[in-house]
XYZ file of C-alpha atoms in Angstrom:
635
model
C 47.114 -32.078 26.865
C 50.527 -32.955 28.167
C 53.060 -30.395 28.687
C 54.983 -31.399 26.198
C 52.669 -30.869 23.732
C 51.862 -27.769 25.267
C 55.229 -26.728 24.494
C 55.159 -27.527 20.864
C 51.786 -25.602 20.031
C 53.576 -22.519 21.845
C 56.831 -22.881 19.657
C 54.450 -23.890 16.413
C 52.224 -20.273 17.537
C 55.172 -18.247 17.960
C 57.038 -19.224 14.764
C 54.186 -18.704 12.868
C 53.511 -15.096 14.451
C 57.099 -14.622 13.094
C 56.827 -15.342 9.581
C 53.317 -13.594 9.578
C 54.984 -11.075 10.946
C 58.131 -11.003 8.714
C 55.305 -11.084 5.955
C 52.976 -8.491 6.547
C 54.630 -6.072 8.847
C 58.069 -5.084 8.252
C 58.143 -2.763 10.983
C 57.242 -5.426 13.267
C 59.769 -7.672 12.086
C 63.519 -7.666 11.078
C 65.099 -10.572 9.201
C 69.448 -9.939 10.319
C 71.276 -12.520 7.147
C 73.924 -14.187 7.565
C 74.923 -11.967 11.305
C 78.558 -11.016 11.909
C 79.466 -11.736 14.769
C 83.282 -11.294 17.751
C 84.077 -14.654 18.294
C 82.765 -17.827 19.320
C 83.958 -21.134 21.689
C 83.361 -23.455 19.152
C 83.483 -25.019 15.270
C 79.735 -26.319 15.711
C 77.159 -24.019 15.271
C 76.910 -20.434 13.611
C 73.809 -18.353 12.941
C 72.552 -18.348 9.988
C 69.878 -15.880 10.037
C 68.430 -13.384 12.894
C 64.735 -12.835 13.000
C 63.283 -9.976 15.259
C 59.800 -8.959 15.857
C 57.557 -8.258 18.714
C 56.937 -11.680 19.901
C 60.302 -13.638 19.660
C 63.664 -13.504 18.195
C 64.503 -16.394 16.683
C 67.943 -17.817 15.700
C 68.238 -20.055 12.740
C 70.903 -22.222 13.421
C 73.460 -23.902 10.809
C 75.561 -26.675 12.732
C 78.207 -29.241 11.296
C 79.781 -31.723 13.731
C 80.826 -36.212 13.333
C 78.390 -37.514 10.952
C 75.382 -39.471 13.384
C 77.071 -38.168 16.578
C 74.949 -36.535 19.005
C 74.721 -32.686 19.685
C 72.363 -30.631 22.092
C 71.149 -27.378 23.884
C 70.419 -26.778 27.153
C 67.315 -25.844 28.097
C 69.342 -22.713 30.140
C 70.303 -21.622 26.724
C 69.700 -17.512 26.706
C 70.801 -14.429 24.820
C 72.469 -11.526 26.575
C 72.175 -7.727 25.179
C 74.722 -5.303 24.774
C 73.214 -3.187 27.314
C 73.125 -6.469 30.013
C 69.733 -7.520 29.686
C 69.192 -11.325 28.914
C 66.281 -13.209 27.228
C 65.215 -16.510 28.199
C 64.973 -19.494 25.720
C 61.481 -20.022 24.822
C 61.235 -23.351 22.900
C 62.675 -24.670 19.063
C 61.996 -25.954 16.008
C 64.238 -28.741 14.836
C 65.815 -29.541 17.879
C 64.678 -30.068 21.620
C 66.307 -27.977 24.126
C 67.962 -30.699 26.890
C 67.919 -33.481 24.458
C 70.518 -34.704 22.253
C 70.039 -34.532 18.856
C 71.305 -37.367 16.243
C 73.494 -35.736 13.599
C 72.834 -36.963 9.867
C 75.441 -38.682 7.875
C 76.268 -35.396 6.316
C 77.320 -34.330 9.661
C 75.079 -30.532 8.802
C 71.842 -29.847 10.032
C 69.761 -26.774 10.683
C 67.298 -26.060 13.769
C 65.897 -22.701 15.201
C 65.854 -21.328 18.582
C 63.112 -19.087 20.027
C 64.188 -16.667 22.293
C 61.897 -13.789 23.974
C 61.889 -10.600 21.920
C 65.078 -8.529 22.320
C 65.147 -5.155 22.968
C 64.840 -3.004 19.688
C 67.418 -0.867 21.006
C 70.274 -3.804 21.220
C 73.246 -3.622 18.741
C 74.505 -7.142 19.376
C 73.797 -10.036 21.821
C 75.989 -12.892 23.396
C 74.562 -16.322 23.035
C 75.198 -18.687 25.536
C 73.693 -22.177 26.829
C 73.840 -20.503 30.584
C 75.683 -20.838 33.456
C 74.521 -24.601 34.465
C 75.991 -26.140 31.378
C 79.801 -26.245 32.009
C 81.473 -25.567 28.667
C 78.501 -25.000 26.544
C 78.537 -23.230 23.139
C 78.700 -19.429 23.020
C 78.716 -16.772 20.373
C 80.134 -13.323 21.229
C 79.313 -9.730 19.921
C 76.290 -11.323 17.539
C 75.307 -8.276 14.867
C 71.612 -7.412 15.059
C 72.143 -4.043 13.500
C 72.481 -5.341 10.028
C 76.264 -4.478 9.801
C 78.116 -6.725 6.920
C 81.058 -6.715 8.989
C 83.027 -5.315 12.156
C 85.643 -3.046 12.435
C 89.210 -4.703 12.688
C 90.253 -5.036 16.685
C 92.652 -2.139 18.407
C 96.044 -3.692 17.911
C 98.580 -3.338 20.948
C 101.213 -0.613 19.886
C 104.231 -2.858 19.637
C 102.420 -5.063 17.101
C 104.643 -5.998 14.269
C 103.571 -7.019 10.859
C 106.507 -8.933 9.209
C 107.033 -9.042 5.313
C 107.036 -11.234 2.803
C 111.079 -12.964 2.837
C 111.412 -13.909 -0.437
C 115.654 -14.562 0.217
C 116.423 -15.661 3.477
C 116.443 -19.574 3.525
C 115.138 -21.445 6.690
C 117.893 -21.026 9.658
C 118.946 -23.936 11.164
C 117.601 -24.494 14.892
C 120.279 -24.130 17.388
C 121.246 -26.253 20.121
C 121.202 -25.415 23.892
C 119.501 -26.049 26.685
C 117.309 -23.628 28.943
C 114.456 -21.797 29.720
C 112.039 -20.656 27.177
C 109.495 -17.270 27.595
C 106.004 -17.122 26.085
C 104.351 -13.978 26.769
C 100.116 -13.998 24.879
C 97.419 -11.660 24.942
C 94.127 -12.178 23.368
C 92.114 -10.146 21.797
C 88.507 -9.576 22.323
C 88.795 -11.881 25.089
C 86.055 -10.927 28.134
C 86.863 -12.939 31.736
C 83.459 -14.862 31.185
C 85.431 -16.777 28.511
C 86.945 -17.938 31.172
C 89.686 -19.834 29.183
C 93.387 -21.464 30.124
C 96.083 -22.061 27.843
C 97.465 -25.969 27.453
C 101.082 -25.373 26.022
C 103.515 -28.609 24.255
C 106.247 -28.868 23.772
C 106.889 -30.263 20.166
C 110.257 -32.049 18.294
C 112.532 -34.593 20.124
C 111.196 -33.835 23.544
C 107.631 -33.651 22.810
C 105.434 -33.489 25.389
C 102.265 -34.829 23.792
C 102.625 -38.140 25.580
C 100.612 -36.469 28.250
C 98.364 -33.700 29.784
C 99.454 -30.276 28.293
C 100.698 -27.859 30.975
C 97.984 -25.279 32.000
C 97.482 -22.193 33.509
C 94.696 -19.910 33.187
C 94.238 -16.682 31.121
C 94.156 -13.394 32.932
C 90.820 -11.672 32.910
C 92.618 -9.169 30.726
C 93.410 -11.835 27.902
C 97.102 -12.143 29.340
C 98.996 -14.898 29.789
C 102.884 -15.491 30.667
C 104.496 -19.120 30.930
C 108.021 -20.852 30.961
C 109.481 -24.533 29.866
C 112.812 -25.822 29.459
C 113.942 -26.232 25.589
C 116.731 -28.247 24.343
C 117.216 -25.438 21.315
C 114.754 -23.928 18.726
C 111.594 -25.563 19.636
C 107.665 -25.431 18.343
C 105.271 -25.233 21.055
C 101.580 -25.452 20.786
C 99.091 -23.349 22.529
C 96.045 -24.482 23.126
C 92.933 -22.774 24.211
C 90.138 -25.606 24.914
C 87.552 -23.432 26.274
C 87.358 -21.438 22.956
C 88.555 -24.133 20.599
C 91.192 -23.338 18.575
C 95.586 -23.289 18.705
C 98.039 -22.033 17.728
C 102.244 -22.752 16.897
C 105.002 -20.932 17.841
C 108.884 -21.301 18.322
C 110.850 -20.638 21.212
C 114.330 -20.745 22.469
C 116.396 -20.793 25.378
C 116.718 -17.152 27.054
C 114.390 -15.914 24.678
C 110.711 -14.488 25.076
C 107.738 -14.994 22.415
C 105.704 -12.352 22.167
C 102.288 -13.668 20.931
C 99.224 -11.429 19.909
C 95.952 -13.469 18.656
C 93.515 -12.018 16.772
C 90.478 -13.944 18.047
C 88.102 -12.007 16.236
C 89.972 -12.815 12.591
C 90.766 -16.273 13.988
C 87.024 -17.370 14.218
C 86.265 -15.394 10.828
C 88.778 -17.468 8.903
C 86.591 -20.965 10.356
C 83.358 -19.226 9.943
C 80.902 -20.642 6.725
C 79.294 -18.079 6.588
C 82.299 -14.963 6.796
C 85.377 -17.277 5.431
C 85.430 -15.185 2.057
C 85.186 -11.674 3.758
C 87.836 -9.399 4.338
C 90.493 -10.173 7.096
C 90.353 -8.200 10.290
C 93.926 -8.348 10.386
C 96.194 -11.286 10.688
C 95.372 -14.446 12.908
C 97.900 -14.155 14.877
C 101.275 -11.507 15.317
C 104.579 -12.943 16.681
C 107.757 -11.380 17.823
C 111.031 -13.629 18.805
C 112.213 -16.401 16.870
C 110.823 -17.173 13.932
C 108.361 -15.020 14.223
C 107.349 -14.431 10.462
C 107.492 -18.010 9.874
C 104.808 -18.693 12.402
C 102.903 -15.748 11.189
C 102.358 -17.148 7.959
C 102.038 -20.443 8.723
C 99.065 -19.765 10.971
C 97.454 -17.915 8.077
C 97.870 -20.693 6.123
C 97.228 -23.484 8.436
C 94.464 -25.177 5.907
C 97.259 -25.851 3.486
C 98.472 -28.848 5.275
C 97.947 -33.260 4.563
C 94.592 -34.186 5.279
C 93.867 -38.213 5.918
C 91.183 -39.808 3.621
C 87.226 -40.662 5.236
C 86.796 -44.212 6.458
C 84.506 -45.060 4.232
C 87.461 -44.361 1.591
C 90.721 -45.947 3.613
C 88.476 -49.200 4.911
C 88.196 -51.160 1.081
C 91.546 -49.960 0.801
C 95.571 -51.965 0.677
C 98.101 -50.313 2.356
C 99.481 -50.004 -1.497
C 96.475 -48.041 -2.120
C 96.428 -46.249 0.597
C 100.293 -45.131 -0.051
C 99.245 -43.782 -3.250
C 96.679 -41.670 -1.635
C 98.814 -40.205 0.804
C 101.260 -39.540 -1.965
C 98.996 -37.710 -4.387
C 97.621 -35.760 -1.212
C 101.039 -35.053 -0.891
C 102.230 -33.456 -3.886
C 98.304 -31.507 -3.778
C 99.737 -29.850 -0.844
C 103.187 -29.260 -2.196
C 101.875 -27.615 -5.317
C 99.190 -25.637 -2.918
C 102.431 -24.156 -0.958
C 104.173 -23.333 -4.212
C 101.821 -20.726 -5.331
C 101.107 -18.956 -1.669
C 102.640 -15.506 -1.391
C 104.860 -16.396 1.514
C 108.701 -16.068 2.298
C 111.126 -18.409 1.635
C 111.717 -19.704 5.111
C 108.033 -20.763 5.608
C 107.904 -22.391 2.171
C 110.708 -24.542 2.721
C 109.255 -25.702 6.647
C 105.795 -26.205 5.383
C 107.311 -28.525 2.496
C 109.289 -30.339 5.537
C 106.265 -30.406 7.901
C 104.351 -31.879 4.984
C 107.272 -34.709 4.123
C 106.923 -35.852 7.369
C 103.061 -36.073 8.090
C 103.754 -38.208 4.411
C 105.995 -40.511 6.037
C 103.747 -40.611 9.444
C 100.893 -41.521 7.736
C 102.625 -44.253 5.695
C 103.894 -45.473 9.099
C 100.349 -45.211 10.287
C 98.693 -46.952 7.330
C 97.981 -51.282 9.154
C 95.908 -49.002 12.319
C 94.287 -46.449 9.929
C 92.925 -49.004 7.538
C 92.116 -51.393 10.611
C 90.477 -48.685 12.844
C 88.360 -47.710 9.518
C 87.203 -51.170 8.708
C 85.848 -51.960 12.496
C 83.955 -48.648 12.166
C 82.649 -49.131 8.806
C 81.302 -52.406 10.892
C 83.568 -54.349 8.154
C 85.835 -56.050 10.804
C 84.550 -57.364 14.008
C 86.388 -55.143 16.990
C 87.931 -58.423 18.830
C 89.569 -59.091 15.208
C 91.224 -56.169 15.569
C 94.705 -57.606 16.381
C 94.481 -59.989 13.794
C 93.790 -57.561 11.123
C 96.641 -55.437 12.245
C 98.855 -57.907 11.931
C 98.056 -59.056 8.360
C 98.323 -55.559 7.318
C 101.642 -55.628 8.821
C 103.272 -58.146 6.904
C 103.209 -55.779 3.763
C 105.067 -53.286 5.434
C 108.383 -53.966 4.167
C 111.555 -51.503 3.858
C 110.709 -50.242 0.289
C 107.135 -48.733 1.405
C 108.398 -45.717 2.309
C 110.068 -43.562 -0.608
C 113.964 -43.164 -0.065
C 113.380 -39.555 -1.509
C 110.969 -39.112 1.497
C 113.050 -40.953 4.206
C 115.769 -38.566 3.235
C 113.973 -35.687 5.100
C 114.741 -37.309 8.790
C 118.192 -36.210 8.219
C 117.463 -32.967 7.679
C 118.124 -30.690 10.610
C 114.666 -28.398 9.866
C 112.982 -31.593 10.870
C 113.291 -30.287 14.700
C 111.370 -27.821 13.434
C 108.500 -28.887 11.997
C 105.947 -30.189 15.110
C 104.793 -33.626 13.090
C 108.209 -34.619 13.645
C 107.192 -35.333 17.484
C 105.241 -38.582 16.132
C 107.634 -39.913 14.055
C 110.885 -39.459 15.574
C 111.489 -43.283 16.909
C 108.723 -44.960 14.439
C 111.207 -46.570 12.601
C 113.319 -48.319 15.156
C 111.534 -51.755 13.696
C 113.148 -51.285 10.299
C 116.511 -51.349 9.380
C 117.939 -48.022 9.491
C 121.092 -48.913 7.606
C 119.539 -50.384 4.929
C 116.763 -47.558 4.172
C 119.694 -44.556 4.606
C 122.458 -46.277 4.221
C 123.865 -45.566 7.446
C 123.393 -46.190 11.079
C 125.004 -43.045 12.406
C 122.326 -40.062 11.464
C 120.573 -37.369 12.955
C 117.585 -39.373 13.071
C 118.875 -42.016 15.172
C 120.559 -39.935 17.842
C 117.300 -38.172 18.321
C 115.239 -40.984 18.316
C 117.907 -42.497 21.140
C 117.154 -39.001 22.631
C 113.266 -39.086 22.905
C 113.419 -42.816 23.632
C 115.713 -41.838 27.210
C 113.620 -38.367 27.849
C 110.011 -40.480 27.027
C 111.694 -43.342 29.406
C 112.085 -40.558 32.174
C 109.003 -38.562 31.713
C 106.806 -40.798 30.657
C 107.275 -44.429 32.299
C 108.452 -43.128 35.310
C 111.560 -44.504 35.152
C 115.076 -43.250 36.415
C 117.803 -42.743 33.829
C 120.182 -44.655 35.482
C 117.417 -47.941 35.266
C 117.446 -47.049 31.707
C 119.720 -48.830 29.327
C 121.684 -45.834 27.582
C 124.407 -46.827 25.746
C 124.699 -43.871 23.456
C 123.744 -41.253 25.958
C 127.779 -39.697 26.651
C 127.301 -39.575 22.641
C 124.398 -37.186 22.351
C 124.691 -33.145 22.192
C 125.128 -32.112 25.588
C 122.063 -30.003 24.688
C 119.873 -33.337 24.959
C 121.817 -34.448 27.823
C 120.823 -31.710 29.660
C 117.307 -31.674 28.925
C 117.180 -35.350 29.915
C 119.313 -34.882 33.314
C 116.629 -31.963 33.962
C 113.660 -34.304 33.124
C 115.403 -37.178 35.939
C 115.942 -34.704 38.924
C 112.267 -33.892 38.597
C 111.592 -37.537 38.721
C 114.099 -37.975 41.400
C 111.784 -35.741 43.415
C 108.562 -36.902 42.325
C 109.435 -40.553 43.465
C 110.184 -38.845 47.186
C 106.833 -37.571 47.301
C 105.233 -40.352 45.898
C 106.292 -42.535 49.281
C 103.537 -41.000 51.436
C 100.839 -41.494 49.170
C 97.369 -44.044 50.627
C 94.604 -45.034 49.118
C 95.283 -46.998 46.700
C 96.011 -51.132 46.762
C 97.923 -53.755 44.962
C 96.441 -56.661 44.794
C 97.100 -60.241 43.832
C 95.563 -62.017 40.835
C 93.558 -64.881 41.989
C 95.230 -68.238 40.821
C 92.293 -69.480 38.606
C 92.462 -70.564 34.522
C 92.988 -67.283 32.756
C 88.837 -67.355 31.492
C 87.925 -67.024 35.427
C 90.380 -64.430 36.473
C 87.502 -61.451 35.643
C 84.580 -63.874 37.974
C 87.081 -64.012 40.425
C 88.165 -60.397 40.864
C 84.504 -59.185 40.516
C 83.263 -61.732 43.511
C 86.234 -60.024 45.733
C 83.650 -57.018 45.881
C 80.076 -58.874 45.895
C 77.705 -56.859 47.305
C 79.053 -53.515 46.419
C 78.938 -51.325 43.261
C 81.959 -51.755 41.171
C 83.284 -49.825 38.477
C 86.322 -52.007 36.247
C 88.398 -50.055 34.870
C 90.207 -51.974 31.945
C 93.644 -49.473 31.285
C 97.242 -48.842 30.133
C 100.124 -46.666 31.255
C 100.782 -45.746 27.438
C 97.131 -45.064 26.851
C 96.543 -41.505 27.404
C 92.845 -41.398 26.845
C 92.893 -43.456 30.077
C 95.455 -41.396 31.954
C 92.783 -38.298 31.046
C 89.553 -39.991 32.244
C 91.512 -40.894 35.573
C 91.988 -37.010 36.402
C 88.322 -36.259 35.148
C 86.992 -39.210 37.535
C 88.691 -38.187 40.572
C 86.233 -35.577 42.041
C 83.318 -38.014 41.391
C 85.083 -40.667 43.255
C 86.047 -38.362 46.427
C 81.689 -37.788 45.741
C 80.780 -41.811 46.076
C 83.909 -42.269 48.796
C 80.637 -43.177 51.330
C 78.811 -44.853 49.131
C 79.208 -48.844 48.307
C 80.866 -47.999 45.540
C 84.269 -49.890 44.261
C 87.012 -49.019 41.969
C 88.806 -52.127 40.029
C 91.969 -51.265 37.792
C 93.563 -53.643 35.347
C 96.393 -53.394 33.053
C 98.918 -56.171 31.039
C 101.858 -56.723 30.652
C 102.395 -54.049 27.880
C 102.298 -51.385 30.861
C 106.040 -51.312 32.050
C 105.747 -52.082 35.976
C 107.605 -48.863 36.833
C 105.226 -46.419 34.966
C 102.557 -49.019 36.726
C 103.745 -48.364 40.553
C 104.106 -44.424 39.419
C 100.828 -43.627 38.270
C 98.520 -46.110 40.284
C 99.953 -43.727 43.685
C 97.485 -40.854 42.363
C 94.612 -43.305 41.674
C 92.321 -44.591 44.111
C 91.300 -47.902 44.136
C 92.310 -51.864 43.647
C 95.180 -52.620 41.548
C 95.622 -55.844 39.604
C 98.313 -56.680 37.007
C 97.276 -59.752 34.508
C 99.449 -61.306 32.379
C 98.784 -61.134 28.699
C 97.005 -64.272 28.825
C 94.866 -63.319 31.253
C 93.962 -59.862 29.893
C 93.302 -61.606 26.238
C 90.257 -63.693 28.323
C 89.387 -60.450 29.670
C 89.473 -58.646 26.902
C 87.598 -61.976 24.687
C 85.111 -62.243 27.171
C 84.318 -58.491 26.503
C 84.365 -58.569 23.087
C 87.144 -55.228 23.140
C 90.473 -55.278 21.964
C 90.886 -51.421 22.956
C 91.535 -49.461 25.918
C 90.025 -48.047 27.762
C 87.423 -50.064 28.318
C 84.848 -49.277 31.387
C 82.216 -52.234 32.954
C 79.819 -51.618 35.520
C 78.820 -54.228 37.806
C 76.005 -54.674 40.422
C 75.599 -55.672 43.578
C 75.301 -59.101 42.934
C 77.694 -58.780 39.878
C 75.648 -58.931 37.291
C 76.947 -56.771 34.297
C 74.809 -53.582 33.669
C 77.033 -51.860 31.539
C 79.593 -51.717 29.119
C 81.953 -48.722 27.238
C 84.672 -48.922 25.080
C 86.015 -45.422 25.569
C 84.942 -42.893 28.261
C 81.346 -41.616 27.767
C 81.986 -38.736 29.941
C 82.157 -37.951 33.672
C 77.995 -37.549 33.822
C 77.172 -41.069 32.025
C 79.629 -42.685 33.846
C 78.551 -41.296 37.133
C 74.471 -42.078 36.167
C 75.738 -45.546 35.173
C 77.387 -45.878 38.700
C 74.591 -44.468 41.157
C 71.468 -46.143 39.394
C 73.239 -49.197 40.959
C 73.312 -48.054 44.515
């Protein structure tokens, strides 16, 4: 008998002693419904039901993740007492432990998880997939006591609970330039969490174009940062390693005090716990707008949700516009009737105007993106589906009653506003508002010179700025800020090594790829098919780097290409902190590329052999530990 099987007769044995057990011998055996539990790292799997007896304790385990995506446990998976003691997995039912599992096309399945009897004496237990697997799933504080729920968490004593506003009308955000204070704690939190904090900046000087700033969370739950605002500004926190954010506002010379309630936080996602009683509030803000963002993050379900692919691939971009419409007014009658002030009413109505009018904008890629995955488009007809869709996107899709919001100064308020602000600049302003001199086009002028700076890399005074003397000196001094940093970065940058730029062979545009790739015959080489403005690229560059410094002795070769859509000065940044060979192709000869590969997206990975034979292909990165089994099984 093979181990394997082994295994399963063992899992089968114990299960079976469980439910005997759970029959026949109550003493013996204590079914725990539906377990409170602290908090948890993740939206994937909760406990469903706790069963203890003398033999095993067994976790029945609901999960929901992407419908026919893949989800696993580690084998190193192990529960953790209140008292310290820890319990080993045993085996499962449903699901094997190391493998991944195929989710359904209801994206919910159930499995259980056999553990080694726990201690009879143990109140709760932690659940965690071990110290080997780097961000696996964990559940804190799990109830085995029988409690229905937990007591609410001790509250710091300058806590402040802000009331319903039923008068005060949303303030307009002021304008000046400076440093803004966030100062968090989180509750619950344990330094095994082991969590940082990713902040953005949000509005006119967004800073989702790139990797969030970071810094890690104190083992104490505390955390203090500071970033340069151009007036009242949302910012994002993010918490990756437990899975959840949060939105607050800042301003300049001002400190936000922010207090989350982790414990209510993972309640309010729970399936199980969603309808019990609050343990408090989510979160508890003091500075500006400090009710607003109290409410809003108790409400933060309330807000435009896009349709399922299956739904927005058969669909026009006509039809699609009347779904987003009638989504729209579902969420404006939604906010309506919520017991909230004034000031957060009239923001969430703003905030959900201009998701409206970003989705509208959005409605060619959405549709296209849904009808390649619904297999309904082939992916290299992906440009030429875009651009039919396209041509119906004349001035009069978008609702003048809608477009009126953009010159509205609570739009630099509301953090959608960061993807739209400069969406339009293919339309003609004038003749959807009326006018050419609004709010809307002096901030998207604004984000266009700060995204020119910060994000391509390029100094202002390369930059074509006609209207910059024009904008609030607010915005000019966020921008100036943004180009000394450059100014600085750039001196740095002239001592960096390791990296090469190379020359295109001069072959017809369909060789250009054989070419390249017989440069390297006889070593291992990884292509790496990018763009500046992708940022899914940019991010699998950082997470790539330590396993390149790994094969740095090996025969192992790293090939970048990019088009012409990358602007050459972003190009000669970014390529200084990336290893490797450096090619530029024109757009004809990253089409063949792209044709031979049968891709139209970026990025897109290829693996070749040592005598350059293709042995694999990835549209999108797979993750540092495929790409790296992908590599060496070459060498």
């Amino acid at each position: 008998m093979n181990r394997t099987k082994r295994s399963l007769l063992v899992v089968m044995a114990v299960l079976a002693a469980v439910v005997a057990g759970a029959g026949t011998a109550r003493a013996k055996a204590k079914v725990i419904e539906r377990p409170v539990f602290v908090t948890r790292n993740n939206q994937v799997i909760e406990v469903s039901r706790v069963v203890k007896s003398d033999t095993a304790t067994v976790l029945h385990v609901y999960a929901k993740f992407y419908p026919m995506s893949n989800i696993r446990i580690a084998r190193e998976a192990m529960l953790t007492d209140n008292n310290g003691r820890t319990y080993a997995l045993r085996g499962a039912d449903g699901i094997t432990p190391g493998k991944w599992l195929r989710m359904p096309e209801s994206g919910e399945t159930e499995f259980r998880l056999v553990f080694e009897p726990v201690d009879p004496r143990a109140v709760s237990v932690d659940f965690s997939e071990g110290t080997k697997e780097r961000g696996g799933w964990q559940i804190w504080g799990l109830r085995l006591d029988g409690a229905k729920r937990l007591s609410a968490p001790e509250l710091p004593s300058d806590i402040v609970v802000h009331k319903v506003d039923k008068k005060t009308p949303l303030p307009v955000p002021m304008s000046k330039f400076g440093a803004a204070t966030v100062r968090g704690r989180l509750l619950d939190y344990r330094p095994e969490m082991r969590s940082t904090v990713r902040y953005s900046r949000e509005g006119v000087f967004s800073t989702n174009f790139k990797e969030p700033e970071r810094m890690k969370v104190g083992d104490d739950g505390t955390f203090e940062l500071s970033l340069p605002v151009a007036g009242t500004t949302p910012v994002t926190l993010s918490f990756p390693e437990l899975d959840f954010s949060v939105s607050v506002f800042v301003e300049p010379g001002v400190t936000t005090d922010v207090c989350v309630n982790l414990r209510e936080t993972c309640r309010k996602l729970s399936k199980f716990h969603s309808g019990d009683k609050p343990y408090g509030l989510p979160l508890y803000v003091k500075g500006p707008l400090a009710g607003v963002a109290q409410e809003l993050a108790m409400h933060d379900a309330d807000e435009m949700s896009r349709p399922a692919d299956d739904v927005i691939a058969g669909m026009t971009p006509a039809e699609y516009k009347e779904r987003i419409l009638s989504e729209r007014e579902r969420v404006r009658a939604v906010w309506s009737k919520l017991p909230v002030s004034r000031a957060t009413k009239e923001l969430a109505l703003v905030k959900t105007d201009i998701a409206t009018l970003y989705m509208l904008h959005n409605a060619p890629i959405d549709i296209t993106y849904a009808r390649i995955r619904k297999e309904l488009v082939p992916e290299d007809k992906f440009s030429e589906c875009l651009r039919s869709l396209n041509k119906e996107m004349t001035t009069d899709f978008y609702p003048k009653e809608l477009l009126a919001q953009i010159n509205d100064p609570h739009v630099a308020l509301a953090s959608e506003y960061s993807r739209f602000v400069g969406t339009l600049h293919k339309l003609h302003i004038k003749e959807v508002l009326g006018t050419d001199s609004c709010r809307y086009v002096v901030d998207g002028e604004a984000s266009g010179l700060y995204r020119g700076v910060a994000k391509d890399f390029i100094p202002l005074k390369n930059l074509s700025k006609p209207g910059f003397e024009s904008l609030p000196e607010a915005y000019r001094m966020m921008i100036g800020e943004a180009d000394k940093e450059l100014a600085k970065k750039l001196e740095d940058r002239k001592t960096k090594t390791g990296y090469n730029v190379c020359e295109v062979p001069a072959v017809a545009d369909s060789l250009v790829f054989d070419s390249i790739a017989a440069r390297y015959r006889g070593k291992v080489v990884l292509v790496d098919i990018w763009e500046t403005w992708c940022g899914p690229c940019r991010s699998a560059h950082g997470k790539m780097a330590g396993m390149k410094k790994e094969l740095a002795d090996k025969d192992v070769v790293f090939v970048y290409l990019v088009s012409n859509s990358s602007p050459k000065a972003s190009w000669d940044y970014m390529i200084a902190d990336i290893p490797g060979e450096h090619y530029r192709l024109s757009d004809k000869q990253s089409d063949a590329v792209m044709k031979r590969f049968k891709t139209s997206a970026v990025p897109t990975y290829i693996i070749l052999d040592r005598s350059g034979k293709v042995t694999f292909t990835s549209i999108g990165f797979r993750g540092l530990a495929e790409m790296k089994k992908e590599i060496t099984k070459n060498l």
